[in-house]
Structure formats: C-alpha cells, structure tokens
mmCIF file of C-alpha atoms in Angstrom:
data_model
loop_
_atom_site.group_PDB
_atom_site.id
_atom_site.type_symbol
_atom_site.label_atom_id
_atom_site.label_comp_id
_atom_site.label_asym_id
_atom_site.label_seq_id
_atom_site.Cartn_x
_atom_site.Cartn_y
_atom_site.Cartn_z
ATOM 1 C CA MET A 255 82.024 58.408 29.245
ATOM 2 C CA SER A 256 80.382 56.690 26.492
ATOM 3 C CA VAL A 257 76.798 57.143 25.407
ATOM 4 C CA ASN A 258 74.873 54.216 24.120
ATOM 5 C CA ASN A 259 72.066 55.087 21.815
ATOM 6 C CA VAL A 260 69.351 52.464 22.297
ATOM 7 C CA LYS A 261 66.588 52.583 19.636
ATOM 8 C CA LYS A 262 63.162 52.159 21.171
ATOM 9 C CA SER A 263 60.377 50.449 19.250
ATOM 10 C CA SER A 264 57.189 52.253 19.257
ATOM 11 C CA SER A 265 53.710 50.473 19.684
ATOM 12 C CA PRO A 266 51.528 49.725 16.583
ATOM 13 C CA TRP A 267 48.213 50.179 18.471
ATOM 14 C CA PRO A 268 47.921 54.064 18.086
ATOM 15 C CA ILE A 269 48.467 53.638 14.288
ATOM 16 C CA LEU A 270 45.877 50.857 13.979
ATOM 17 C CA ALA A 271 43.476 52.626 16.032
ATOM 18 C CA ILE A 272 43.603 55.738 13.575
ATOM 19 C CA ILE A 273 43.334 53.489 10.585
ATOM 20 C CA PHE A 274 40.272 51.866 12.155
ATOM 21 C CA ALA A 275 38.900 55.382 12.667
ATOM 22 C CA VAL A 276 39.293 56.580 9.240
ATOM 23 C CA ILE A 277 37.630 53.470 7.654
ATOM 24 C CA ALA A 278 34.601 53.425 10.168
ATOM 25 C CA GLY A 279 34.334 57.290 9.157
ATOM 26 C CA LEU A 280 34.214 56.610 5.741
ATOM 27 C CA ALA A 281 31.714 53.771 6.100
ATOM 28 C CA VAL A 282 29.388 55.947 7.779
ATOM 29 C CA TYR A 283 29.551 58.755 5.212
ATOM 30 C CA PHE A 284 29.017 56.443 2.250
ATOM 31 C CA TYR A 285 26.083 54.875 4.131
ATOM 32 C CA GLN A 286 24.467 58.074 4.469
ATOM 33 C CA GLN A 287 24.845 58.663 0.774
ATOM 34 C CA LEU A 288 22.991 55.581 -0.256
ATOM 35 C CA GLU A 289 19.304 56.023 -1.709
ATOM 36 C CA TRP A 290 17.057 53.486 -0.471
ATOM 37 C CA GLU A 291 14.365 52.129 -2.832
ATOM 38 C CA GLU A 292 11.514 49.960 -1.655
ATOM 39 C CA ARG A 293 10.208 47.323 -4.241
ATOM 40 C CA GLU A 294 7.433 45.059 -3.657
ATOM 41 C CA VAL A 295 8.088 41.557 -5.084
ATOM 42 C CA THR A 296 5.517 38.673 -5.639
ATOM 43 C CA THR A 297 6.784 35.506 -5.039
ATOM 44 C CA SER A 298 5.320 32.199 -6.764
ATOM 45 C CA PRO A 299 3.093 30.405 -4.362
ATOM 46 C CA SER A 300 4.469 27.240 -2.519
ATOM 47 C CA TRP A 301 3.449 23.697 -3.764
ATOM 48 C CA LYS A 302 1.027 23.373 -0.924
ATOM 49 C CA VAL A 303 -0.960 26.436 -2.306
ATOM 50 C CA ILE A 304 -0.760 25.254 -5.700
ATOM 51 C CA ALA A 305 -1.956 21.661 -4.682
ATOM 52 C CA ASN A 306 -4.707 22.632 -2.621
ATOM 53 C CA ASN A 307 -6.813 25.478 -4.004
ATOM 54 C CA TYR A 308 -8.567 25.996 -0.463
ATOM 55 C CA TYR A 309 -5.161 26.081 1.388
ATOM 56 C CA THR A 310 -5.951 29.705 2.567
ATOM 57 C CA ALA A 311 -9.361 28.881 3.827
ATOM 58 C CA GLU A 312 -7.945 25.862 5.664
ATOM 59 C CA GLN A 313 -5.325 27.718 7.211
ATOM 60 C CA LEU A 314 -7.706 30.607 8.323
ATOM 61 C CA LEU A 315 -9.840 27.956 10.234
ATOM 62 C CA ASN A 316 -6.803 26.596 11.925
ATOM 63 C CA LYS A 317 -5.421 29.988 12.921
ATOM 64 C CA SER A 318 -8.772 30.938 14.106
ATOM 65 C CA GLY A 319 -8.617 27.887 16.586
ATOM 66 C CA TYR A 320 -10.927 25.630 14.870
ATOM 67 C CA GLN A 321 -10.183 21.738 14.731
ATOM 68 C CA VAL A 322 -9.858 20.972 10.818
ATOM 69 C CA LYS A 323 -9.201 17.514 9.449
ATOM 70 C CA THR A 324 -8.981 16.238 5.875
ATOM 71 C CA LEU A 325 -10.783 13.084 4.365
ATOM 72 C CA SER A 326 -9.330 11.365 1.608
ATOM 73 C CA ASP A 327 -11.571 8.322 1.113
ATOM 74 C CA ALA A 328 -15.366 7.626 1.139
ATOM 75 C CA LEU A 329 -14.737 4.919 3.994
ATOM 76 C CA SER A 330 -13.977 7.643 6.336
ATOM 77 C CA LEU A 331 -17.564 9.026 6.070
ATOM 78 C CA ASN A 332 -18.838 6.007 8.160
ATOM 79 C CA LYS A 333 -16.766 7.375 11.169
ATOM 80 C CA LEU A 334 -17.831 10.896 11.248
ATOM 81 C CA PRO A 335 -19.053 12.092 14.680
ATOM 82 C CA ALA A 336 -22.575 13.161 14.832
ATOM 83 C CA LYS A 337 -21.794 16.596 16.098
ATOM 84 C CA SER A 338 -19.160 17.593 13.254
ATOM 85 C CA THR A 339 -19.062 19.730 10.155
ATOM 86 C CA LEU A 340 -18.358 18.273 6.810
ATOM 87 C CA VAL A 341 -17.407 20.441 3.937
ATOM 88 C CA LEU A 342 -17.701 18.933 0.467
ATOM 89 C CA LEU A 343 -15.112 21.186 -1.426
ATOM 90 C CA ASN A 344 -14.967 18.714 -4.304
ATOM 91 C CA PRO A 345 -17.671 15.955 -4.194
ATOM 92 C CA ASP A 346 -16.968 14.415 -7.526
ATOM 93 C CA GLY A 347 -15.230 11.292 -6.251
ATOM 94 C CA LEU A 348 -17.514 10.917 -3.244
ATOM 95 C CA LEU A 349 -20.714 11.026 -4.821
ATOM 96 C CA LYS A 350 -20.217 8.529 -7.451
ATOM 97 C CA GLU A 351 -21.439 5.748 -5.082
ATOM 98 C CA PRO A 352 -25.168 5.870 -4.822
ATOM 99 C CA THR A 353 -24.928 4.935 -0.948
ATOM 100 C CA GLN A 354 -22.931 7.683 0.055
ATOM 101 C CA LYS A 355 -25.657 10.134 -0.749
ATOM 102 C CA ASN A 356 -27.971 8.124 1.577
ATOM 103 C CA LYS A 357 -25.290 7.954 4.302
ATOM 104 C CA LEU A 358 -24.632 11.714 4.258
ATOM 105 C CA MET A 359 -28.498 12.427 4.506
ATOM 106 C CA ASP A 360 -28.788 9.895 7.601
ATOM 107 C CA TRP A 361 -25.653 11.622 9.138
ATOM 108 C CA VAL A 362 -27.251 15.159 8.730
ATOM 109 C CA SER A 363 -30.325 13.866 10.366
ATOM 110 C CA LYS A 364 -28.675 12.760 13.471
ATOM 111 C CA GLY A 365 -27.053 16.336 13.925
ATOM 112 C CA GLY A 366 -24.332 16.871 11.334
ATOM 113 C CA HIS A 367 -23.652 20.030 9.594
ATOM 114 C CA LEU A 368 -23.142 19.641 5.751
ATOM 115 C CA ILE A 369 -21.867 22.442 3.548
ATOM 116 C CA ILE A 370 -22.230 21.812 -0.099
ATOM 117 C CA SER A 371 -22.042 24.041 -3.288
ATOM 118 C CA PRO A 372 -25.185 24.435 -5.483
ATOM 119 C CA LEU A 373 -23.833 22.415 -8.490
ATOM 120 C CA ASP A 374 -25.671 21.163 -11.496
ATOM 121 C CA ASP A 375 -24.268 17.852 -12.248
ATOM 122 C CA LYS A 376 -26.014 14.718 -11.920
ATOM 123 C CA ASN A 377 -24.370 13.519 -8.568
ATOM 124 C CA SER A 378 -24.623 16.793 -6.957
ATOM 125 C CA VAL A 379 -28.336 17.292 -8.043
ATOM 126 C CA ASP A 380 -29.196 13.931 -6.611
ATOM 127 C CA LEU A 381 -27.773 14.882 -3.253
ATOM 128 C CA GLN A 382 -29.410 18.387 -3.383
ATOM 129 C CA GLU A 383 -32.916 16.520 -4.107
ATOM 130 C CA LEU A 384 -32.570 14.651 -0.992
ATOM 131 C CA PHE A 385 -32.471 17.742 1.152
ATOM 132 C CA ASP A 386 -35.478 19.454 -1.151
ATOM 133 C CA ILE A 387 -32.872 21.900 -2.917
ATOM 134 C CA TYR A 388 -33.663 22.630 -6.364
ATOM 135 C CA LEU A 389 -31.847 24.823 -8.905
ATOM 136 C CA LYS A 390 -33.062 26.708 -12.020
ATOM 137 C CA ASP A 391 -36.746 25.861 -11.145
ATOM 138 C CA GLU A 392 -36.231 22.156 -10.957
ATOM 139 C CA CYS A 393 -38.763 19.991 -8.963
ATOM 140 C CA ASP A 394 -39.109 16.629 -7.933
ATOM 141 C CA ASP A 395 -40.931 14.169 -9.906
ATOM 142 C CA ASP A 396 -43.341 13.917 -6.923
ATOM 143 C CA ASP A 397 -43.903 17.678 -7.055
ATOM 144 C CA LYS A 398 -46.713 19.371 -9.095
ATOM 145 C CA CYS A 399 -44.902 22.006 -11.042
ATOM 146 C CA GLU A 400 -48.005 23.315 -12.851
ATOM 147 C CA THR A 401 -48.923 25.930 -10.190
ATOM 148 C CA PRO A 402 -46.787 29.031 -10.014
ATOM 149 C CA LYS A 403 -45.159 29.506 -6.765
ATOM 150 C CA ALA A 404 -44.687 32.567 -4.689
ATOM 151 C CA PRO A 405 -41.490 34.524 -4.908
ATOM 152 C CA VAL A 406 -38.946 33.916 -1.893
ATOM 153 C CA LYS A 407 -38.541 36.753 0.388
ATOM 154 C CA LEU A 408 -34.873 37.686 1.225
ATOM 155 C CA VAL A 409 -34.050 37.948 4.834
ATOM 156 C CA THR A 410 -31.302 38.252 7.042
ATOM 157 C CA VAL A 411 -29.918 35.765 9.815
ATOM 158 C CA LYS A 412 -31.760 35.264 12.967
ATOM 159 C CA VAL A 413 -32.167 37.969 15.453
ATOM 160 C CA PRO A 414 -29.476 37.946 18.066
ATOM 161 C CA GLU A 415 -30.272 36.748 21.434
ATOM 162 C CA LYS A 416 -29.316 40.209 22.930
ATOM 163 C CA GLU A 417 -31.990 41.870 20.886
ATOM 164 C CA LYS A 418 -34.745 39.421 22.125
ATOM 165 C CA GLU A 419 -33.698 39.874 25.829
ATOM 166 C CA LYS A 420 -34.172 43.921 25.190
ATOM 167 C CA GLU A 421 -37.293 43.335 23.509
ATOM 168 C CA LYS A 422 -38.408 41.324 26.753
ATOM 169 C CA GLU A 423 -37.234 43.805 29.009
ATOM 170 C CA ASN A 424 -38.565 47.072 27.226
ATOM 171 C CA ASP A 425 -41.856 45.107 26.263
ATOM 172 C CA THR A 426 -41.288 46.902 22.740
ATOM 173 C CA PRO A 427 -40.836 44.845 19.649
ATOM 174 C CA VAL A 428 -37.605 45.091 17.862
ATOM 175 C CA LYS A 429 -38.116 46.635 14.497
ATOM 176 C CA LYS A 430 -37.877 43.842 12.053
ATOM 177 C CA ARG A 431 -35.235 43.959 9.351
ATOM 178 C CA ALA A 432 -36.322 44.591 5.932
ATOM 179 C CA GLY A 433 -34.042 41.902 4.515
ATOM 180 C CA VAL A 434 -31.233 44.269 2.950
ATOM 181 C CA PRO A 435 -28.397 44.123 5.636
ATOM 182 C CA ILE A 436 -26.758 40.808 6.853
ATOM 183 C CA VAL A 437 -25.742 41.099 10.547
ATOM 184 C CA PHE A 438 -23.169 38.584 11.755
ATOM 185 C CA GLU A 439 -23.610 37.778 15.553
ATOM 186 C CA LYS A 440 -19.909 37.542 16.392
ATOM 187 C CA ASP A 441 -18.707 40.717 15.057
ATOM 188 C CA ASN A 442 -19.589 44.254 13.934
ATOM 189 C CA MET A 443 -19.645 43.250 10.388
ATOM 190 C CA VAL A 444 -22.585 44.216 8.231
ATOM 191 C CA ALA A 445 -22.883 43.168 4.665
ATOM 192 C CA ASP A 446 -25.534 45.058 2.478
ATOM 193 C CA ILE A 447 -27.042 43.127 -0.535
ATOM 194 C CA ALA A 448 -26.737 46.237 -2.638
ATOM 195 C CA ASP A 449 -23.305 46.465 -2.275
ATOM 196 C CA THR A 450 -21.906 42.759 -2.103
ATOM 197 C CA PRO A 451 -22.693 39.887 -4.599
ATOM 198 C CA ARG A 452 -24.357 37.523 -1.885
ATOM 199 C CA PHE A 453 -27.611 37.352 0.095
ATOM 200 C CA TYR A 454 -29.439 34.962 2.371
ATOM 201 C CA VAL A 455 -32.838 33.220 1.276
ATOM 202 C CA ASP A 456 -35.325 32.532 3.883
ATOM 203 C CA SER A 457 -34.587 28.907 5.326
ATOM 204 C CA LYS A 458 -38.422 28.405 6.024
ATOM 205 C CA THR A 459 -39.843 28.398 2.930
ATOM 206 C CA THR A 460 -39.820 25.544 0.460
ATOM 207 C CA GLU A 461 -40.386 27.374 -2.809
ATOM 208 C CA ASN A 462 -37.617 27.486 -5.458
ATOM 209 C CA VAL A 463 -34.794 30.149 -5.366
ATOM 210 C CA PRO A 464 -35.910 32.565 -7.961
ATOM 211 C CA GLU A 465 -33.383 33.954 -10.371
ATOM 212 C CA SER A 466 -31.575 36.997 -9.251
ATOM 213 C CA PRO A 467 -31.726 40.176 -11.256
ATOM 214 C CA LYS A 468 -28.362 40.318 -11.010
ATOM 215 C CA SER A 469 -26.270 37.523 -12.391
ATOM 216 C CA GLU A 470 -23.253 38.152 -10.284
ATOM 217 C CA TRP A 471 -25.174 37.584 -6.909
ATOM 218 C CA ASP A 472 -24.572 34.205 -5.254
ATOM 219 C CA ILE A 473 -27.172 32.378 -3.133
ATOM 220 C CA ILE A 474 -26.335 31.356 0.268
ATOM 221 C CA SER A 475 -28.767 29.314 2.349
ATOM 222 C CA ARG A 476 -28.868 27.568 5.754
ATOM 223 C CA PHE A 477 -31.579 25.604 7.059
ATOM 224 C CA GLN A 478 -32.357 22.750 9.483
ATOM 225 C CA PHE A 479 -32.808 19.238 8.470
ATOM 226 C CA GLU A 480 -34.281 17.060 11.264
ATOM 227 C CA GLN A 481 -31.666 17.472 14.048
ATOM 228 C CA GLY A 482 -28.848 18.564 11.730
ATOM 229 C CA TRP A 483 -28.087 21.632 9.405
ATOM 230 C CA VAL A 484 -27.378 22.137 5.838
ATOM 231 C CA THR A 485 -25.559 25.157 4.307
ATOM 232 C CA VAL A 486 -25.626 25.882 0.635
ATOM 233 C CA VAL A 487 -22.986 28.239 -0.514
ATOM 234 C CA PRO A 488 -20.878 28.614 -3.728
ATOM 235 C CA LEU A 489 -17.588 27.305 -2.201
ATOM 236 C CA ASN A 490 -15.560 28.918 -5.195
ATOM 237 C CA LEU A 491 -15.892 32.339 -3.241
ATOM 238 C CA PHE A 492 -13.371 30.766 -0.716
ATOM 239 C CA GLY A 493 -10.628 29.523 -3.196
ATOM 240 C CA ASN A 494 -7.038 30.859 -2.775
ATOM 241 C CA ASP A 495 -7.964 33.522 -5.443
ATOM 242 C CA ASN A 496 -11.287 34.580 -4.287
ATOM 243 C CA ILE A 497 -11.219 34.660 -0.450
ATOM 244 C CA LYS A 498 -8.972 37.822 -0.269
ATOM 245 C CA GLN A 499 -11.721 39.727 -2.195
ATOM 246 C CA TYR A 500 -14.417 41.826 -0.351
ATOM 247 C CA ASP A 501 -15.047 40.156 3.013
ATOM 248 C CA HIS A 502 -15.061 36.472 1.800
ATOM 249 C CA ALA A 503 -12.607 35.510 4.599
ATOM 250 C CA LYS A 504 -14.857 36.651 7.423
ATOM 251 C CA LEU A 505 -17.795 35.322 5.696
ATOM 252 C CA TRP A 506 -16.280 32.016 5.515
ATOM 253 C CA LEU A 507 -15.621 31.633 9.202
ATOM 254 C CA HIS A 508 -19.452 32.305 9.582
ATOM 255 C CA VAL A 509 -20.524 29.920 6.865
ATOM 256 C CA ALA A 510 -18.326 27.160 7.970
ATOM 257 C CA THR A 511 -19.295 27.285 11.746
ATOM 258 C CA LEU A 512 -22.332 27.274 13.802
ATOM 259 C CA PRO A 513 -22.977 29.930 16.326
ATOM 260 C CA ASP A 514 -23.864 27.547 19.304
ATOM 261 C CA ARG A 515 -21.719 24.706 18.308
ATOM 262 C CA ASN A 516 -17.797 24.021 18.255
ATOM 263 C CA ASP A 517 -17.498 21.391 15.844
ATOM 264 C CA THR A 518 -14.398 19.713 14.085
ATOM 265 C CA LEU A 519 -14.457 20.626 10.430
ATOM 266 C CA TYR A 520 -13.721 17.832 7.953
ATOM 267 C CA LEU A 521 -12.755 19.003 4.549
ATOM 268 C CA VAL A 522 -13.243 16.756 1.388
ATOM 269 C CA ARG A 523 -10.971 17.879 -1.332
ATOM 270 C CA TYR A 524 -10.481 14.810 -3.394
ATOM 271 C CA ALA A 525 -12.258 11.955 -1.978
ATOM 272 C CA THR A 526 -11.880 8.507 -3.701
ATOM 273 C CA LEU A 527 -13.281 5.045 -3.203
ATOM 274 C CA PRO A 528 -11.304 3.142 -0.373
ATOM 275 C CA ASN A 529 -8.319 0.947 -1.306
ATOM 276 C CA LEU A 530 -8.651 -2.665 -1.064
ATOM 277 C CA LEU A 531 -6.776 -3.016 2.059
ATOM 278 C CA SER A 532 -9.178 -0.612 3.998
ATOM 279 C CA TRP A 533 -12.260 -2.292 2.562
ATOM 280 C CA LEU A 534 -11.045 -5.702 3.649
ATOM 281 C CA VAL A 535 -10.165 -4.350 7.282
ATOM 282 C CA GLU A 536 -13.849 -2.776 7.345
ATOM 283 C CA HIS A 537 -15.557 -5.895 6.044
ATOM 284 C CA ALA A 538 -13.205 -8.804 6.459
ATOM 285 C CA LEU A 539 -11.168 -8.298 9.404
ATOM 286 C CA TYR A 540 -11.348 -11.808 10.675
ATOM 287 C CA THR A 541 -10.460 -13.183 7.303
ATOM 288 C CA LEU A 542 -7.423 -11.018 7.117
ATOM 289 C CA LEU A 543 -6.503 -12.228 10.570
ATOM 290 C CA ALA A 544 -6.782 -15.914 9.738
ATOM 291 C CA PHE A 545 -4.647 -15.211 6.454
ATOM 292 C CA GLY A 546 -1.791 -13.550 8.512
ATOM 293 C CA LEU A 547 -1.989 -16.570 10.955
ATOM 294 C CA CYS A 548 -1.452 -18.807 7.788
ATOM 295 C CA ILE A 549 1.499 -16.854 6.749
ATOM 296 C CA LEU A 550 3.029 -16.899 10.255
ATOM 297 C CA LEU A 551 2.522 -20.688 10.382
ATOM 298 C CA VAL A 552 4.248 -21.048 6.786
ATOM 299 C CA LEU A 553 7.071 -18.609 7.898
ATOM 300 C CA TRP A 554 7.690 -20.583 11.296
ATOM 301 C CA ARG A 555 7.949 -23.814 9.205
ATOM 302 C CA TYR A 556 10.408 -22.795 6.582
ATOM 303 C CA ILE A 557 12.263 -19.736 8.056
ATOM 304 C CA PRO A 558 15.867 -20.804 9.168
ATOM 305 C CA ARG A 559 16.348 -21.098 12.837
ATOM 306 C CA PHE A 560 19.784 -20.186 14.341
ATOM 307 C CA GLY A 561 21.227 -22.687 16.780
ATOM 308 C CA ALA A 562 22.885 -26.171 17.092
ATOM 309 C CA LEU A 563 22.620 -27.979 13.659
ATOM 310 C CA ILE A 564 21.041 -31.368 13.406
ATOM 311 C CA PRO A 565 23.725 -33.946 12.561
ATOM 312 C CA THR A 566 23.175 -35.083 9.137
ATOM 313 C CA PRO A 567 22.617 -38.984 8.851
ATOM 314 C CA PRO A 568 25.609 -40.830 7.156
ATOM 315 C CA PRO A 569 24.737 -41.552 3.302
ATOM 316 C CA ALA A 570 23.370 -45.100 2.620
ATOM 317 C CA ARG A 571 26.341 -46.758 0.830
ATOM 318 C CA PRO A 572 25.337 -49.963 -0.815
ATOM 319 C CA SER A 573 27.869 -52.927 -0.596
ATOM 320 C CA LEU A 574 29.795 -54.444 -3.414
ATOM 321 C CA THR A 575 27.603 -57.509 -3.460
ATOM 322 C CA GLU A 576 24.658 -55.223 -4.038
ATOM 323 C CA HIS A 577 26.446 -53.556 -6.863
ATOM 324 C CA LEU A 578 27.421 -56.886 -8.558
ATOM 325 C CA LYS A 579 23.815 -58.146 -7.940
ATOM 326 C CA ALA A 580 22.394 -55.128 -9.699
ATOM 327 C CA VAL A 581 24.808 -55.631 -12.428
ATOM 328 C CA ALA A 582 23.908 -59.151 -12.976
ATOM 329 C CA ASP A 583 20.024 -58.251 -12.845
ATOM 330 C CA PHE A 584 20.551 -55.806 -15.410
ATOM 331 C CA HIS A 585 22.229 -58.129 -17.772
ATOM 332 C CA LEU A 586 19.763 -60.988 -17.029
ATOM 333 C CA HIS A 587 16.859 -58.783 -17.767
ATOM 334 C CA ASN A 588 18.428 -57.571 -20.999
ATOM 335 C CA TYR A 589 19.100 -61.267 -22.258
ATOM 336 C CA ASP A 590 22.890 -60.771 -22.311
ATOM 337 C CA TYR A 591 23.993 -64.229 -20.995
ATOM 338 C CA GLU A 592 27.384 -64.253 -22.587
ATOM 339 C CA ARG A 593 28.351 -61.314 -20.517
ATOM 340 C CA LEU A 594 27.265 -63.287 -17.308
ATOM 341 C CA VAL A 595 29.051 -66.566 -18.352
ATOM 342 C CA ALA A 596 32.425 -64.722 -19.533
ATOM 343 C CA PRO A 597 33.708 -64.047 -15.950
ATOM 344 C CA LEU A 598 33.138 -67.710 -14.910
ATOM 345 C CA ARG A 599 34.959 -68.975 -17.924
ATOM 346 C CA GLU A 600 38.129 -66.595 -17.414
ATOM 347 C CA GLU A 601 38.120 -67.680 -13.608
ATOM 348 C CA VAL A 602 38.319 -71.503 -14.930
ATOM 349 C CA LEU A 603 41.226 -70.733 -17.017
ATOM 350 C CA ARG A 604 43.033 -68.801 -14.231
ATOM 351 C CA LEU A 605 42.688 -71.736 -11.908
ATOM 352 C CA LEU A 606 43.780 -74.078 -14.679
ATOM 353 C CA GLN A 607 47.246 -72.611 -15.559
ATOM 354 C CA PRO A 608 49.086 -73.526 -12.517
ATOM 355 C CA LEU A 609 47.574 -77.190 -12.904
ATOM 356 C CA ARG A 610 49.294 -77.534 -16.372
ATOM 357 C CA ILE A 611 52.814 -78.187 -14.711
ATOM 358 C CA GLN A 612 51.447 -81.312 -13.020
ATOM 359 C CA TYR A 613 49.741 -82.620 -16.156
ATOM 360 C CA THR A 614 52.153 -82.626 -19.036
ATOM 361 C CA GLY A 615 51.158 -83.516 -22.689
ATOM 362 C CA SER A 616 49.586 -81.344 -25.447
ATOM 363 C CA ARG A 617 46.025 -81.440 -24.342
ATOM 364 C CA SER A 618 43.382 -78.626 -24.963
ATOM 365 C CA ASP A 619 41.838 -76.743 -22.075
ATOM 366 C CA THR A 620 38.779 -78.715 -22.217
ATOM 367 C CA GLN A 621 40.558 -81.930 -22.499
ATOM 368 C CA LEU A 622 42.787 -81.091 -19.540
ATOM 369 C CA ILE A 623 39.746 -79.815 -17.437
ATOM 370 C CA GLU A 624 38.009 -83.254 -18.021
ATOM 371 C CA HIS A 625 41.216 -85.350 -17.260
ATOM 372 C CA ILE A 626 41.493 -83.381 -13.797
ATOM 373 C CA THR A 627 37.797 -83.189 -12.850
ATOM 374 C CA HIS A 628 36.480 -86.356 -14.590
ATOM 375 C CA TYR A 629 33.406 -84.417 -15.684
ATOM 376 C CA ASP A 630 31.562 -85.029 -18.840
ATOM 377 C CA ILE A 631 33.392 -83.638 -21.698
ATOM 378 C CA GLY A 632 30.234 -82.454 -23.531
ATOM 379 C CA LEU A 633 29.043 -80.281 -20.564
ATOM 380 C CA ILE A 634 32.573 -78.928 -20.306
ATOM 381 C CA ASN A 635 32.640 -78.014 -23.975
ATOM 382 C CA GLN A 636 29.067 -76.446 -23.751
ATOM 383 C CA ALA A 637 30.164 -74.464 -20.655
ATOM 384 C CA MET A 638 33.582 -73.306 -22.135
ATOM 385 C CA GLU A 639 32.873 -72.898 -25.797
ATOM 386 C CA GLY A 640 29.324 -73.134 -26.602
ATOM 387 C CA GLU A 641 26.930 -70.275 -27.450
ATOM 388 C CA VAL A 642 24.481 -69.328 -24.561
ATOM 389 C CA GLN A 643 21.408 -67.792 -26.102
ATOM 390 C CA TYR A 644 18.596 -69.317 -23.840
ATOM 391 C CA LEU A 645 17.862 -69.306 -20.119
ATOM 392 C CA ASN A 646 18.217 -72.772 -19.754
ATOM 393 C CA GLN A 647 21.544 -73.125 -21.591
ATOM 394 C CA PHE A 648 22.843 -70.309 -19.351
ATOM 395 C CA THR A 649 21.690 -71.968 -16.240
ATOM 396 C CA GLN A 650 23.391 -75.191 -17.273
ATOM 397 C CA SER A 651 26.525 -73.704 -18.327
ATOM 398 C CA ALA A 652 26.603 -71.597 -15.042
ATOM 399 C CA GLN A 653 26.078 -74.612 -12.859
ATOM 400 C CA THR A 654 28.935 -76.591 -14.817
ATOM 401 C CA LEU A 655 31.464 -73.630 -14.352
ATOM 402 C CA CYS A 656 30.683 -73.142 -10.683
ATOM 403 C CA LEU A 657 31.357 -76.839 -10.099
ATOM 404 C CA LEU A 658 34.504 -76.689 -12.222
ATOM 405 C CA ILE A 659 35.915 -73.785 -10.236
ATOM 406 C CA ASP A 660 35.081 -75.433 -6.877
ATOM 407 C CA ARG A 661 37.071 -78.620 -7.995
ATOM 408 C CA LEU A 662 39.954 -76.624 -9.410
ATOM 409 C CA ASN A 663 40.142 -74.773 -6.016
ATOM 410 C CA SER A 664 40.324 -77.926 -4.108
ATOM 411 C CA LEU A 665 43.127 -79.046 -6.088
ATOM 412 C CA GLN A 666 45.211 -75.873 -5.693
ATOM 413 C CA SER A 667 48.229 -76.250 -3.072
ATOM 414 C CA SER A 668 47.257 -72.913 -1.281
ATOM 415 C CA SER A 669 43.557 -72.651 0.275
ATOM 416 C CA SER A 670 43.807 -68.848 0.808
ATOM 417 C CA ARG A 671 41.985 -68.051 -2.317
ATOM 418 C CA ARG A 672 38.800 -70.280 -1.987
ATOM 419 C CA LEU A 673 35.622 -68.904 -3.125
ATOM 420 C CA ASN A 674 32.187 -70.433 -2.909
ATOM 421 C CA TYR A 675 30.335 -69.888 -6.313
ATOM 422 C CA GLY A 676 27.282 -72.236 -5.465
ATOM 423 C CA ILE A 677 24.139 -71.313 -6.960
#
C-alpha cells in the first residue's frame, strides 16, 4: 500500500491579520506619545476687508437681520425711500455737487434718517450747517455770536416706555438720570461716560457743543429734523480696526437703527457723479429711444439678409458700332483727320487689286480708279494722296472715298461683301 503525501497550502489571512494588528498597535502607541502644541496664527485679511474699511460693520448689520444696500453714485439718492436710513461713510465724492446737500435736507425732512460724521472739510461743514450743526464754536452768518451761550447739559437717551408706564401705575415719578450712564433700550448694556470715550448731547438744545475736558471723548448726538432724524457720530469708531474695541459693535447697531422703525440701510462708501449713460436715462430717455430706433433702421437697411438672392441684371455691353463710333468721335474731337481717312483709303486699295487683272497697262492707282469709275482725277488725288488738315477737307475726302468704295463694290463679281458706307 503506497502513501501519497499531499502538501496542503495554508491560508494567508491569519498572517495578514497579525501584521495589521501589529501595525495598528504601533500607530496607537506613537499617537499617544505625540505632544500637541496649540498656536494662534493670524491670517491676512481678505481683499473684501482691505477694499472696504467698514466691511465688518456692514456684515454685522446683515447678520443682525437688517437689510443693507450700497450706493455707488449720486444719482441713486433721488430714488431713496422716505422711510430709510442713509449712512455717509465717505461723503467726499457725494457732497461736491451743491444740489446734493439740499436734496439730502429735503429727504430728511420727509422722514429719512441721516447718519453723518462731524467733519471739518468745507463740503461737510456746508451740509452740517443746513441742520444747525456747528463744530468748534462755529456759527452761521445770520447768528449773533457776541453773546456767550450756556453750556450744554449731557443727558442720556430717552426714558424707556416701560418706565413711563410704571410711573403712571405707581403715581411716583421715575428718578431722573444725572446724565452719566447711557442706557440702551433693547439690551442690558449700560455705558458710563467716565469709563467710555463717548457721550450723548441733549438733542433739544440749539447751543454749540462745548469742548470736552477729555480730548479722547467723541460726541454722539441724535435729533429730530421735521419728520426725519439726524445722527451725528464719528463713523471711524466703526471701522474694521476700531469696531472690535470696547462695545463699539453694539453701539453701532443702536446708532445705525431707530428704535421704532425697521429701515433699509443705505451705505455710501465711494459715491461718485453718475456716468453719462445713467444721466441720459434719467434726463433724456426719449432721446435715447429715438437714437436707438434710428440705429435699428440703419441696421435693417444695411444688414445682410439670408434668403433667395436677387438675380443680378446682365451687364450692358455696347455693340461694335458704338465702339467704332466712340473711337471716331475721339479722333474727330482731337482733329486727327488722317487716322479717320486712312481706313477708307486702305479699303479702296483692297477693292482695286482684283480689278487690275481686267485692266492691263501700267497705270497708277489714281489713274486706274479714274479709268474705272470715271470720277474727277483731282478729287481722286486729293482723297487718296492729299493732306487732310481741316474739317472741310476731311468731309470732301471722306465723301469721295465712300463713293469710290461703293463703285468698286458694284464692279466686283461677288456681292457677298457689299458694304454701305453712305454718310
């Protein structure tokens, strides 16, 4: 009995599982040995932040649920809604035109809310004087500046309605604020003048703003102008670099909005004069439409049309007679009579050659022609050999040659080449 030893192949999966387990164990061990170090890295701002100094303030309004739009030219100011807020972040390009200041004042008087910075350039000062805002003890030309004015009292914002209701219910007056803290109605924020570089000015007084004992303090004021509101605030507090300081972000939300209104905010960063096309659409719309109609008519006239081609008429080809007549007129107008007579003389000599056989003898061409045709020998000599310099000579020679051609043709035995040279 023979025994066959069969070699059995073992499965590789157990070996692979052991290798994988060893690798996983080593990975876990080395991962536990790592020491993590946290570092704070400041990345450079994006191009949106670099191009827009108030990008953070704009995004804060958007994230807070307010509708924000940007105005890029002065023509858009004519379309502002009456109940809206306009923030002049950069009024340089907007206030260069004098009429824009009056438009802004009319818009505020109808219910608009204007937010401006207390600037000292000429255009800003002119706008501020329209709302009786004077900086650094400035006064209007009509005002009398000789008498000293009483100092302005620093006060807080209006008393909330809830406290007024409590006053009515309890019949006890609410304690008046001394003008030190600033209380915001929508949150629990309280800003103290002694600790923060800002304060409110009484909106009911018309006196000039006194110089602050602390130069780092900024003046923030809001007052009513007819049906609208004007807020004066240093807008540089809300730039990308300054809005993160103190509580400027929360202050920006209160300054840019009105408590009892949900306005759309229009920001003016770089307002320029309207371009020519916008101005024409605003002031000459019908002229633009007429000009466009003229362009369409011109295009309709000259633009190629796709379809069946119009057959081209055959070219006008003048006949041989017209060509010969044109050549003769050319020579006649240039007094070139010899060229006109030469073909007739050649034709006479050509017709004379066959007739020499019938008339023997040594005769010249003129003598033979005189013998055959019985014409005057003088006319024949003048027509065949004489110079033609004048019109009467050309007419006489041409008539004589044509008569000779007709006579010689009649004497030919073949009539297939008869030509009529009558004049």
